[in-house]
Coordinates of C-alpha atoms and ligand atoms in Angstrom, one line a residue:
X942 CA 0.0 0.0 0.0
X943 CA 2.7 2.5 0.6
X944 CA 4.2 2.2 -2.5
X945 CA 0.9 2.1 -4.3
X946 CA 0.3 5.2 -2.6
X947 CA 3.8 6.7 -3.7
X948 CA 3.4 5.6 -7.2
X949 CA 0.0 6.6 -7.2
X950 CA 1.2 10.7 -5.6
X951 CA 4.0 10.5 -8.1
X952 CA 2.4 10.1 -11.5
X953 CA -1.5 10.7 -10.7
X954 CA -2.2 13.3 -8.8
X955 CA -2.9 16.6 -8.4
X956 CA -3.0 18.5 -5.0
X957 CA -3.6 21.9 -6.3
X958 CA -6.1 20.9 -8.8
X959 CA -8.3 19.3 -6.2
X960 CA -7.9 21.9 -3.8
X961 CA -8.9 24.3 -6.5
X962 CA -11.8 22.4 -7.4
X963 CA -12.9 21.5 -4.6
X964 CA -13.2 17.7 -5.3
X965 CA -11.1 14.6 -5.3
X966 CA -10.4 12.9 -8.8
X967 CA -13.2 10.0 -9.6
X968 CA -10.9 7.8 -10.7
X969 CA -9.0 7.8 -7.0
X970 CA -12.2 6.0 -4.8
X971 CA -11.8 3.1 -7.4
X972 CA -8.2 3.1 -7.1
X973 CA -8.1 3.4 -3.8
X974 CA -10.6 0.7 -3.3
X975 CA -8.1 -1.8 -5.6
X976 CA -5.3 -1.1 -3.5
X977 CA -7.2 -2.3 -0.1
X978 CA -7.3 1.4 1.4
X979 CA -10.7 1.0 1.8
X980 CA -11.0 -1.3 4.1
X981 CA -7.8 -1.0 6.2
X982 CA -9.3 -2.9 9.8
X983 CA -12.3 -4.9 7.9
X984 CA -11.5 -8.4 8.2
X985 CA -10.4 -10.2 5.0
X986 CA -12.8 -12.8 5.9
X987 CA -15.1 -9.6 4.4
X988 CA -13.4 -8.4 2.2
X989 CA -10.8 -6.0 4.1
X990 CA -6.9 -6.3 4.6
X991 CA -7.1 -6.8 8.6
X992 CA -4.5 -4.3 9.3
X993 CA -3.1 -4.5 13.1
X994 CA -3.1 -0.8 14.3
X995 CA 0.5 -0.6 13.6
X996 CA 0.1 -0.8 9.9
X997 CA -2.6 1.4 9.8
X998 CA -0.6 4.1 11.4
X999 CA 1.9 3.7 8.8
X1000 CA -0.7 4.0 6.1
X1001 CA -2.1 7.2 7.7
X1002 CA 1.6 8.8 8.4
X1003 CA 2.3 8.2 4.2
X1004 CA -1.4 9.4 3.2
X1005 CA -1.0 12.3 5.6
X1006 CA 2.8 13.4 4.2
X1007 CA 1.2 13.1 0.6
X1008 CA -2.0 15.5 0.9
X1009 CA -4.6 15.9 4.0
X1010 CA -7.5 15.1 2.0
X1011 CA -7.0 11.8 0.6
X1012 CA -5.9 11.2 4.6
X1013 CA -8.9 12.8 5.8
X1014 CA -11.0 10.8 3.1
X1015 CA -9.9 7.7 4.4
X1016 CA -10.0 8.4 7.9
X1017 CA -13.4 9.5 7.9
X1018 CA -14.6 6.1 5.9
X1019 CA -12.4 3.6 8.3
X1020 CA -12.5 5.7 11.2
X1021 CA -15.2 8.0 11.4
X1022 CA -17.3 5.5 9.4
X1023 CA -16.4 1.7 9.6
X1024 CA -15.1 1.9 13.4
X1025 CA -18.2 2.1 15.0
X1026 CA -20.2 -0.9 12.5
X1027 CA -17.6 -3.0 12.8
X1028 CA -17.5 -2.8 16.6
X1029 CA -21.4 -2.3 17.4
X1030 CA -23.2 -3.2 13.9
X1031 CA -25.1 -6.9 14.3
X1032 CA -23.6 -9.3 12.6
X1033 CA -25.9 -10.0 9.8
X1034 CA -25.2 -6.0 9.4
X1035 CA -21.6 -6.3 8.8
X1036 CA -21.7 -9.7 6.5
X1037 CA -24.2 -6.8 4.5
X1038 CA -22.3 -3.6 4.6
X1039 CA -18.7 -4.1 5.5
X1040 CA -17.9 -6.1 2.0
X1041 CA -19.5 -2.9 0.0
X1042 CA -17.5 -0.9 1.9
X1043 CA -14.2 -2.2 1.3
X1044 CA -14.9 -2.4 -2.4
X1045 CA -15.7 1.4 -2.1
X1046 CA -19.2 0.8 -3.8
X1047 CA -20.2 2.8 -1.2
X1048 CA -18.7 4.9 1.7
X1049 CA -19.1 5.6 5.3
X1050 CA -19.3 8.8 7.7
X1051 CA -20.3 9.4 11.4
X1052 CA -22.7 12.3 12.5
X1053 CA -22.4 13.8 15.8
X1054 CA -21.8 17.3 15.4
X1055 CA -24.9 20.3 15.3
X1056 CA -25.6 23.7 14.4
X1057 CA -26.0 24.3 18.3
X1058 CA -23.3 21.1 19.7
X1059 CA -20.0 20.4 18.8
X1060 CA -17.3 19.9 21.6
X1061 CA -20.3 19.6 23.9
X1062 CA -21.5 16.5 22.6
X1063 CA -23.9 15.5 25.6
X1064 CA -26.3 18.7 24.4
X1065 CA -26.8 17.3 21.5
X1066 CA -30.7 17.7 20.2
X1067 CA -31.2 14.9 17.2
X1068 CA -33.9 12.9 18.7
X1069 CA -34.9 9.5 17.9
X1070 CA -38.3 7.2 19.5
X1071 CA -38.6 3.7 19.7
X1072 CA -42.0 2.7 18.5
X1073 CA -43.5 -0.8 19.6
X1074 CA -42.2 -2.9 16.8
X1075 CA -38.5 -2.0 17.5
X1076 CA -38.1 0.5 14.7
X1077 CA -36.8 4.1 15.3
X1078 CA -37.9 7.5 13.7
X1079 CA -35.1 10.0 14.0
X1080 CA -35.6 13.7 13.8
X1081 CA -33.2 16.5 13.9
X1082 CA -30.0 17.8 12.2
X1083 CA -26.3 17.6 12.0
X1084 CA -23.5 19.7 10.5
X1085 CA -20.1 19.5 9.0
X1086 CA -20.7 15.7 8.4
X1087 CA -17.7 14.8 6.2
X1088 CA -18.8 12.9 2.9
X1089 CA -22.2 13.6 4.6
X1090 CA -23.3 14.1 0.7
X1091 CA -21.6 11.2 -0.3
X1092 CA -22.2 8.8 1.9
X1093 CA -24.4 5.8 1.8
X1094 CA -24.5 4.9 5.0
X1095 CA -23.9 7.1 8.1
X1096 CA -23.6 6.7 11.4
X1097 CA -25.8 9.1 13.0
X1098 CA -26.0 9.9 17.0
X1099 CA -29.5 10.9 18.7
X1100 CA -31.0 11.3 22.3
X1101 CA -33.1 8.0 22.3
X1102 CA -37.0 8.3 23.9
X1103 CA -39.0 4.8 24.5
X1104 CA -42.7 4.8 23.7
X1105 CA -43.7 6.3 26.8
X1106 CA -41.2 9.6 26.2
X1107 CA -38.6 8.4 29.1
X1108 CA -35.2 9.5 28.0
X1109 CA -32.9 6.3 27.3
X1110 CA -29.3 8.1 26.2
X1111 CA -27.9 8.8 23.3
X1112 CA -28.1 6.1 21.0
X1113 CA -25.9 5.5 17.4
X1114 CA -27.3 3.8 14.2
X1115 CA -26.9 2.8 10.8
X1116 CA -28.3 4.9 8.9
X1117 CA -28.7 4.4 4.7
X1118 CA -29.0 7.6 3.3
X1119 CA -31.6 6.5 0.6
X1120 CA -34.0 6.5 3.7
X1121 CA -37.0 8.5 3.1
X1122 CA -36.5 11.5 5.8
X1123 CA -32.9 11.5 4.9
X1124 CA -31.7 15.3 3.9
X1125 CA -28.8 16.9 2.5
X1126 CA -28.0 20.0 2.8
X1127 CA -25.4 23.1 1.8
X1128 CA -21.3 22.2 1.7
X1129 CA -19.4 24.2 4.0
X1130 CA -16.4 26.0 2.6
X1131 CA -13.9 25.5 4.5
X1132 CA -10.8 27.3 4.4
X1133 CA -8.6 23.9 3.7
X1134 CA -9.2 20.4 3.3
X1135 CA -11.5 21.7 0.2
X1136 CA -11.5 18.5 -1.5
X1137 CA -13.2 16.6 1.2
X1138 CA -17.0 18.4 1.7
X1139 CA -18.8 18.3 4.7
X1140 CA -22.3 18.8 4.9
X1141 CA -25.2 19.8 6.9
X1142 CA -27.8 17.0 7.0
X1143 CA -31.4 16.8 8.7
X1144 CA -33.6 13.9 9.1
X1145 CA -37.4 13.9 9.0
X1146 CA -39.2 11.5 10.5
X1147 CA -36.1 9.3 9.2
X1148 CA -37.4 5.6 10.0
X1149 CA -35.0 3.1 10.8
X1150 CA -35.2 -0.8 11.1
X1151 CA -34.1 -2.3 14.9
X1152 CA -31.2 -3.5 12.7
X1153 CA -29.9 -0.2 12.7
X1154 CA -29.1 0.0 15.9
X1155 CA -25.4 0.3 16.8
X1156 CA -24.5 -1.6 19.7
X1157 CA -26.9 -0.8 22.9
X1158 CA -30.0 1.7 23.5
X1159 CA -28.3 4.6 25.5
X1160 CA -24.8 3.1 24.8
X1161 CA -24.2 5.7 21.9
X1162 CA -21.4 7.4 23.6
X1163 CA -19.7 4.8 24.7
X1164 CA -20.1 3.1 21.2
X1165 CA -18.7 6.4 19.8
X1166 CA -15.7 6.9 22.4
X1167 CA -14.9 3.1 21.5
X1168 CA -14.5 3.4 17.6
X1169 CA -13.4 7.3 17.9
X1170 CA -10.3 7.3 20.6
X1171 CA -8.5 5.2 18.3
X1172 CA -9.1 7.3 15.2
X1173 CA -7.9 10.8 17.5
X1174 CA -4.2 8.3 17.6
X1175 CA -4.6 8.1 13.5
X1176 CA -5.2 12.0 13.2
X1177 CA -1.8 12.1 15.1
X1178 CA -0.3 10.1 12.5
X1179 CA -1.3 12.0 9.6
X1180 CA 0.2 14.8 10.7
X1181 CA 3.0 13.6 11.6
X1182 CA 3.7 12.5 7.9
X1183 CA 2.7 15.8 6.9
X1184 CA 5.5 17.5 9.0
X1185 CA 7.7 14.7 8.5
X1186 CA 7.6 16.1 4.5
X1187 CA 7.4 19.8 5.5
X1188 CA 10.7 19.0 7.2
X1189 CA 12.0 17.1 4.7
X1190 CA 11.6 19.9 2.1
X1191 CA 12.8 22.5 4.5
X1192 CA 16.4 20.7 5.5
X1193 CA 16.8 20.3 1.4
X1194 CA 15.9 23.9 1.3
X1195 CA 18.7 24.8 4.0
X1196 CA 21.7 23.1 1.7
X1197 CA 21.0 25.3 -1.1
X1198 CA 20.5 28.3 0.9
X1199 CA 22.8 31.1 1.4
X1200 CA 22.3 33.8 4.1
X1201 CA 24.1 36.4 5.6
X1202 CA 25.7 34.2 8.1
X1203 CA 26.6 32.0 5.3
X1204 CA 25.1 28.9 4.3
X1205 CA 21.4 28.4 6.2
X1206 CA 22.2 24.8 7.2
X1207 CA 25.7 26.0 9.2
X1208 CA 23.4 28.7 10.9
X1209 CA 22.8 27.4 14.8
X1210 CA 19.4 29.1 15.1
X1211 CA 18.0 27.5 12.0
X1212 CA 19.6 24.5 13.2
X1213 CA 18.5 24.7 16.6
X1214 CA 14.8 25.4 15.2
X1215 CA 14.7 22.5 13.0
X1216 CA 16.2 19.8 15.3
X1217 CA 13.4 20.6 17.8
X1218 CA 10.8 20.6 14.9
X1219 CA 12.3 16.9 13.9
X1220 CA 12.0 16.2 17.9
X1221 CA 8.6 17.1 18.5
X1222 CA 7.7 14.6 15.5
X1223 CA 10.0 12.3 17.3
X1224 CA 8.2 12.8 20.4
X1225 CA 4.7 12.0 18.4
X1226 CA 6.1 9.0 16.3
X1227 CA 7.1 7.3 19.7
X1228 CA 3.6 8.2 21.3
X1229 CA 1.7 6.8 18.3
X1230 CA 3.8 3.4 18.1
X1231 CA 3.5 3.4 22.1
X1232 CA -0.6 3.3 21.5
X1233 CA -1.1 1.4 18.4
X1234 CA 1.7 -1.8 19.6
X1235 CA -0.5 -1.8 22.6
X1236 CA -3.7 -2.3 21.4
X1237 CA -1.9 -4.4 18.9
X1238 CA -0.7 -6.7 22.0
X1239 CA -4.3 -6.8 23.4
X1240 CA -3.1 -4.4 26.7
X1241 CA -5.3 -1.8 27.7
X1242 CA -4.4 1.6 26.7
X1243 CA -5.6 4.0 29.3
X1244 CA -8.0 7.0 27.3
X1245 CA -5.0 9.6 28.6
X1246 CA -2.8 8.2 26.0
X1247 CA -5.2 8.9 23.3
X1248 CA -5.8 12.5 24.7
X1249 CA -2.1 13.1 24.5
X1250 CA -1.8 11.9 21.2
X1251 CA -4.5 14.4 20.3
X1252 CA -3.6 17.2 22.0
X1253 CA 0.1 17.1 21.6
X1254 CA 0.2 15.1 17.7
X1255 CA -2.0 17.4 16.2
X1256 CA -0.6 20.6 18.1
X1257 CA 3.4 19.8 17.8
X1258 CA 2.4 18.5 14.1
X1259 CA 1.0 21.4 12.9
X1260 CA 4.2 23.9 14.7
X1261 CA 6.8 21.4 13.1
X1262 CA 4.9 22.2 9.6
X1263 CA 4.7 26.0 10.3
X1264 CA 8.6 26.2 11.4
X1265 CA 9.5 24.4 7.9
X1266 CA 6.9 27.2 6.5
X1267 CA 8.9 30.0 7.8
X1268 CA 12.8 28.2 7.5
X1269 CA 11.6 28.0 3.4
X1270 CA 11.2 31.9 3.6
X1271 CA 9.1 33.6 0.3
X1272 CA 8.8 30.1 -1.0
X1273 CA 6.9 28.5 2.5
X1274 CA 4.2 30.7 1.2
X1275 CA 3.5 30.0 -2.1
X1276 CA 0.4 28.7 -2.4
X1277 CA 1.6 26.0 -4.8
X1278 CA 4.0 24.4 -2.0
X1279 CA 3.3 21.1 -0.4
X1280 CA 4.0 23.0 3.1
X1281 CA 1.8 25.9 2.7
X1282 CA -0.8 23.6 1.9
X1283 CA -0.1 21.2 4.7
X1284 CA -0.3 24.5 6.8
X1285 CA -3.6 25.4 5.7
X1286 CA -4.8 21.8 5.9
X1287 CA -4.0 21.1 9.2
X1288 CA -4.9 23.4 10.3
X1289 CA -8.5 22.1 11.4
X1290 CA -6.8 18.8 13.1
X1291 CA -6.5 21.4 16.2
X1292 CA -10.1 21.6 16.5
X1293 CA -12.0 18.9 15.4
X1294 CA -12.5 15.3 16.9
X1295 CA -12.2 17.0 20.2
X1296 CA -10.4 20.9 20.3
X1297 CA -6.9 21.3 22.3
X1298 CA -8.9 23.2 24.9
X1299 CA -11.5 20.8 25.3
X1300 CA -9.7 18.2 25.7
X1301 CA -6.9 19.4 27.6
X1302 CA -9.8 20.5 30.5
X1303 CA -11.5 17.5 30.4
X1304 CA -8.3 15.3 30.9
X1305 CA -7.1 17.6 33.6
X1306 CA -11.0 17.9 35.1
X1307 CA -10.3 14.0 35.0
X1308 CA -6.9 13.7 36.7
X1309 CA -8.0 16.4 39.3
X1310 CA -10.8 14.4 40.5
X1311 CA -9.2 11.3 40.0
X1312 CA -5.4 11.5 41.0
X1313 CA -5.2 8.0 41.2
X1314 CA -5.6 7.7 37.8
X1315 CA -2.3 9.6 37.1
X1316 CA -0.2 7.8 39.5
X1317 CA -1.5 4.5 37.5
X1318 CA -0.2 5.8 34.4
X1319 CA 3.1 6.8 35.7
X1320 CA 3.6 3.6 37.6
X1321 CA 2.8 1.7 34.1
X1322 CA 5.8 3.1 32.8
X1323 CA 9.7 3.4 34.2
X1324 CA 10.7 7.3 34.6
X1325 CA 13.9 8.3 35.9
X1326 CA 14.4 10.1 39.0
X1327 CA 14.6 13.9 37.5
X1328 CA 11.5 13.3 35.8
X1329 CA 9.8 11.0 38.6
X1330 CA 10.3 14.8 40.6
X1331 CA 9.4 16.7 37.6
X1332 CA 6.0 14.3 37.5
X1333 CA 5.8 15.0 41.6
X1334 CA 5.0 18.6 40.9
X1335 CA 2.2 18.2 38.0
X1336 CA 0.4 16.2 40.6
X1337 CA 1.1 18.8 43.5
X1338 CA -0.4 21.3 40.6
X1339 CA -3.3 19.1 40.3
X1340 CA -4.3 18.5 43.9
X1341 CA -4.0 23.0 44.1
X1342 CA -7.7 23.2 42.8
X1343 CA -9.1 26.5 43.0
X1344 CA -12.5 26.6 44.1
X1345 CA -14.0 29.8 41.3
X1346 CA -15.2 28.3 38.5
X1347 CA -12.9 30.6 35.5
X1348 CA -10.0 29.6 37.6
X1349 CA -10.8 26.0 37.8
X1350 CA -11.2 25.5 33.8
X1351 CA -7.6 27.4 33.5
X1352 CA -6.5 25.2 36.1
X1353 CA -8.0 22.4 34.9
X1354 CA -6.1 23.0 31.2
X1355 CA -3.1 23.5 32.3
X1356 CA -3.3 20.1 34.4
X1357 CA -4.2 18.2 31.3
X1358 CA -1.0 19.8 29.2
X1359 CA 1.0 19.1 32.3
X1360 CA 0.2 15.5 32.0
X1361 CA 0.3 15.5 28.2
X1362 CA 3.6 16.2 28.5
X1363 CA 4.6 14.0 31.0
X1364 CA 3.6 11.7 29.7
X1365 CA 5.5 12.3 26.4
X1366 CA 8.6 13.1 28.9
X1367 CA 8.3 9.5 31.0
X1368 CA 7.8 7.6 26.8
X1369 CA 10.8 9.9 24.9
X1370 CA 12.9 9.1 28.2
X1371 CA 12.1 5.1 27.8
X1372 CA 13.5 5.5 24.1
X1373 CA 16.5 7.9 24.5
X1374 CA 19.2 5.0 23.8
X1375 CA 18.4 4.3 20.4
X1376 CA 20.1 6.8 19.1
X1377 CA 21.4 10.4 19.3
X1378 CA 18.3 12.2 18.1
X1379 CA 16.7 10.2 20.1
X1380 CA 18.5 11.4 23.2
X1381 CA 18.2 14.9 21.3
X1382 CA 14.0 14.2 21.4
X1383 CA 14.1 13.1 25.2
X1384 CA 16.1 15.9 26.3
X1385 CA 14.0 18.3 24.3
X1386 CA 10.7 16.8 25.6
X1387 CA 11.8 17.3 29.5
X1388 CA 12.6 20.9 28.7
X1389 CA 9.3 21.4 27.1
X1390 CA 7.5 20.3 30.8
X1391 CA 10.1 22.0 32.9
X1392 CA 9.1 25.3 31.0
X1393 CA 5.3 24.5 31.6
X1394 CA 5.9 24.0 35.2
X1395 CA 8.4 27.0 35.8
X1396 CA 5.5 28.9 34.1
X1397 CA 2.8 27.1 36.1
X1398 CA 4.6 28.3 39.2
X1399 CA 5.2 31.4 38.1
X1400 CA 3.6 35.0 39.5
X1401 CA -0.5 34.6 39.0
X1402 CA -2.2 37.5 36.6
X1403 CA -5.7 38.3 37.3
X1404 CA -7.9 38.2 34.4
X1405 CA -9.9 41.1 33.2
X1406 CA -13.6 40.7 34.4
X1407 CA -15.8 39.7 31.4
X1408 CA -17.7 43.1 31.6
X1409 CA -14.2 45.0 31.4
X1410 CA -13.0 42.9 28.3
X1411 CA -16.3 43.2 26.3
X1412 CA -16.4 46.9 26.8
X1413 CA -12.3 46.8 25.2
X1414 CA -13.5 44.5 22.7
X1415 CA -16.4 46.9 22.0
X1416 CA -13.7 50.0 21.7
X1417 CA -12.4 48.1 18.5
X1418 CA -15.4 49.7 16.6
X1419 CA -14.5 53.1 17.2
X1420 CA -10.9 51.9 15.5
X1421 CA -11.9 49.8 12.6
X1422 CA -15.7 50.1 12.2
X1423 CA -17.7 46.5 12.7
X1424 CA -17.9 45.7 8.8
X1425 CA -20.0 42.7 7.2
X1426 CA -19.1 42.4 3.6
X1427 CA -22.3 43.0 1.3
X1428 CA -22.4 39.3 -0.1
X1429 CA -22.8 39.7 -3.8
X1430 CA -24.3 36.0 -5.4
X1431 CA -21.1 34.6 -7.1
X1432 CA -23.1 32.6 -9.1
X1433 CA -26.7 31.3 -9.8
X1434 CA -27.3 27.7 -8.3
X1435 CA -30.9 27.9 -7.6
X1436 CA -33.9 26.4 -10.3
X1437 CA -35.0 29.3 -12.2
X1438 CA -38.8 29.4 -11.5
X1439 CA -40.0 30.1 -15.2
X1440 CA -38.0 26.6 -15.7
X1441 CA -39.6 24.8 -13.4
Ligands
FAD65 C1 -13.7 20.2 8.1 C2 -14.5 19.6 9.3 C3 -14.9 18.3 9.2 C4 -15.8 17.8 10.2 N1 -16.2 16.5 10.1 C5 -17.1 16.1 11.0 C6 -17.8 14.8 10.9 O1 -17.5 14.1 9.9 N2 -18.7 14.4 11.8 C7 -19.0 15.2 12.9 O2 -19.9 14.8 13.7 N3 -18.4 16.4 13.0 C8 -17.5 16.8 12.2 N4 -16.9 18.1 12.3 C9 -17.3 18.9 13.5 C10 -16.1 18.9 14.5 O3 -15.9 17.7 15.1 C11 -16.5 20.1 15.5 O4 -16.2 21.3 14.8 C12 -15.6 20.0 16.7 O5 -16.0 19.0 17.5 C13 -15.7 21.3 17.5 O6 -17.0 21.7 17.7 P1 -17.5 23.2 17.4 O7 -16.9 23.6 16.1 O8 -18.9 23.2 17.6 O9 -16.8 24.0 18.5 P2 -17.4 24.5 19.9 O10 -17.8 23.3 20.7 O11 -18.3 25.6 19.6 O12 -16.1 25.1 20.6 C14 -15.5 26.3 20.1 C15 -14.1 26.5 20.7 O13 -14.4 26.6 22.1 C16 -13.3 26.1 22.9 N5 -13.9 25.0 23.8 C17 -14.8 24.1 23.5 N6 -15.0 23.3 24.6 C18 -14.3 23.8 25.6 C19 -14.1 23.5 27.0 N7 -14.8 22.5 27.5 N8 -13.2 24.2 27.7 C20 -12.5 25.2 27.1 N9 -12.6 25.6 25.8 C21 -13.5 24.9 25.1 C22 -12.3 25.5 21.9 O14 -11.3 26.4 21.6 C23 -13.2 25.3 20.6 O15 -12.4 25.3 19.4 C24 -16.1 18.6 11.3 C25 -15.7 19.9 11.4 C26 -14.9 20.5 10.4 C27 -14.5 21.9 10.4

């Protein structure tokens, strides 16, 4: 698959093209399909390649380093998509579907999101009732449902009622979009990823065979968490490919370079800059490997792990991309470069499947509550004594729990980035005698947690209240105005009603 997939970037296709259109070549889904990328986890027995996690993270790292959309477009179809039917679907369900799926005559996406929910998953609104002969109706809508158009069947998430009206939980099922009920509505246009569209859908009394269901009545999120935390571990992947290229490009760029100080490779800052880009993608390459062998070897990988991979993967991913931006000068911007691309693309792995901030305050609301949890985690792995005492202080930051609720979210953030990185300390540390970069990477990942902390413990600022910070926001006007542009119709989509 990965030289199919080389072969295939080399001589077919076209980033810029599809990014200017908008859409990915017709031609790829078939290809794709041949090659087996369509059904990475399904078991052969049905069609699929039964990759182990491992390989799949390799897939993801060379799809990601090629172009985020044909990354994204796979990982919304195995992740997004096949995850939770081949974990929760009946049986009978997945002898049906999963063979289509891995042929790519059709493709898969998951609906959670809303106009009103998105991080907040818990609020969301979709409804769905169970009438007496076990069938559902679904009502409501989602948005930014990737492939949501294209889709046959989608996963979608709803708060479940019984006959009676009692509230069961949120509930996922299968849903084929031919359905009666089943709507599609307007593409988003997003600022990158523009050959992968997401959609706003609605459902209208959207009925839906017991069949449907996905795994238990009120089990939805647990369903979803099951199939999803694995995919947040691939997102780190892809990114990680995607720097990995941005860095290649940018050390290339360095050996031709001349600056003032002479040649850009001999300068110590550039150097300096790019060996802790390449560390950071160290750091996330030894994270990933750490999650995927170990749900590879059947042990249970606690859910921090995934948060970390996250949290840290897609935020060090994307930095590493935007410091081989700015080493290639002029040329990181062009709009024609791989890396500016990458830049734009990946933009959006910071915020969806779970934001930074988000996550970061729910892991650290977690660990705060739950301190044993964090001593678990550390005990599972073999520190050594300077970062045992650096880990001693992230947990003496926990247990300090303010007691106003502002200052508890803060606090609660930085605990989760505190343990993010420790964890990423205790792992980089484990794998520092391999070589010397990756001595370079352990080294580079203490100092990245010592700064937090030193920060952590530094002098407290007061924020401004929220009245005074609205009323400076509100200032702005008096600067620059508050301007809406007039949206003129760029072009005429809608049936002419003398034509119809
Ligand atoms: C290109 C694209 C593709 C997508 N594909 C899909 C898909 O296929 N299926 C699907 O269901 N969804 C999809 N989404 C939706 C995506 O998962 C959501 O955008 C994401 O979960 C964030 O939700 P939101 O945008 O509503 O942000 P909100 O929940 O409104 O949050 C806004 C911001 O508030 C901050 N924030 C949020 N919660 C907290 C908190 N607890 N503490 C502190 N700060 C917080 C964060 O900075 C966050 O970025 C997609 C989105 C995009 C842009």
């Amino acid at each position: 698959m990965l030289v199919f997939l080389r072969t295939y970037a080399q001589n077919f296709l076209n980033s810029r093209l599809m990014d200017e259109r908008r859409s990915l070549p017709p031609a790829m889904i078939s290809d794709f399909a041949d090659a087996g990328l369509l059904g990475l986890q399904i078991p052969q027995a049905l069609g699929g390649q039964s990759l182990s996690h491992t390989d799949t993270n390799r897939v993801f790292t060379q799809l990601g380093a090629i172009d985020a959309n044909l990354a994204i477009f796979c990982a919304v179809h195995n992740t997004l998509g096949i995850a939770p039917i081949l974990l929760s679907a009946t049986e009978d369900v997945k002898g049906q579907v999963l063979p289509r799926l891995a042929a790519g005559q059709a493709l898969t996406t998951s609906a959670i999101s809303e106009p009103a929910v998105g991080s907040h998953v818990r609020g969301m609104t979709t409804s769905a009732i169970r009438h007496a002969d076990g069938s559902y109706t679904i009502n409501g809508a989602k948005k930014w449902i990737s492939l949501g158009g294209d889709a046959r069947y989608v996963n979608v998430f709803a708060g479940l009622r019984d006959e009676r009206g009692r509230h069961l939980g949120i509930t996922g099922f299968l849903v084929d979009s031919r359905t009666p009920g089943f709507g599609i509505g307007a593409e988003m246009l997003t600022l990158g990823l523009r050959a992968v569209p997401q959609y706003d859908l609605t459902f209208n009394n959207l009925r839906v065979p017991p069949a449907a269901l996905l795994g238990l009545e009120g089990d939805g999120l647990a369903t979803a968490k099951a199939a999803f935390m694995g995919g947040r571990a691939v997102l780190a992947a892809m990114v990680m490919g995607a720097a990995m290229r941005s860095l290649e490009l940018a050390q290339r760029f360095t050996k031709g370079r001349a600056v003032a100080t002479g040649s850009l490779a001999e300068n110590g800052r550039i150097r300096e800059v790019l060996a802790g880009a390449g560390a950071a993608v160290q750091a996330v390459e030894t994270l990933t490997s750490h999650i995927a062998s170990g749900r590879d070897d059947g042990r249970d990988v606690p859910d921090a792990w995934y948060f970390c991979a996250k949290i840290l993967g897609c935020e060090l991913g994307w930095n590493a991309i935007d410091t081989a931006l700015q080493v290639l000068g002029a040329r990181g911007f062009l709009d024609t470069n791989t890396v500016g691309q990458h830049f734009r693309d990946y933009r959006l792995f910071r915020i969806f499947e779970g934001s930074t901030e988000a996550l970061s305050v729910y892991l650290g609301t977690t660990l705060t509550r739950h301190p044993d949890s964090f001593a678990k985690l550390v005990r599972r792995t073999h520190p050594s004594a300077p970062v045992l005492h650096l880990i001693d202080q992230v947990a003496q930051i926990a247990a300090d729990r303010p007691d106003e609720a502002a200052a508890r979210h803060i606090h609660a953030a930085l605990v989760g980035e505190l343990a993010c990185w420790a964890l990423l300390t205790m792992l980089t540390g484990e794998a520092a005698h391999r070589s010397a970069m990756h001595a370079y990477t352990a080294s580079w990942t203490e100092h990245q947690l010592q700064r937090r902390l030193h920060r952590a413990y530094g002098p407290h600022r007061h924020l401004p209240t929220r009245a005074e910070f609205d009323d400076h926001v509100a200032d702005y006007a008096q600067v620059i105005g508050d301007i809406d542009q007039r949206r003129w119709p760029a072009e005429e989509w809608r049936p002419d009603p003398l034509l119809r």
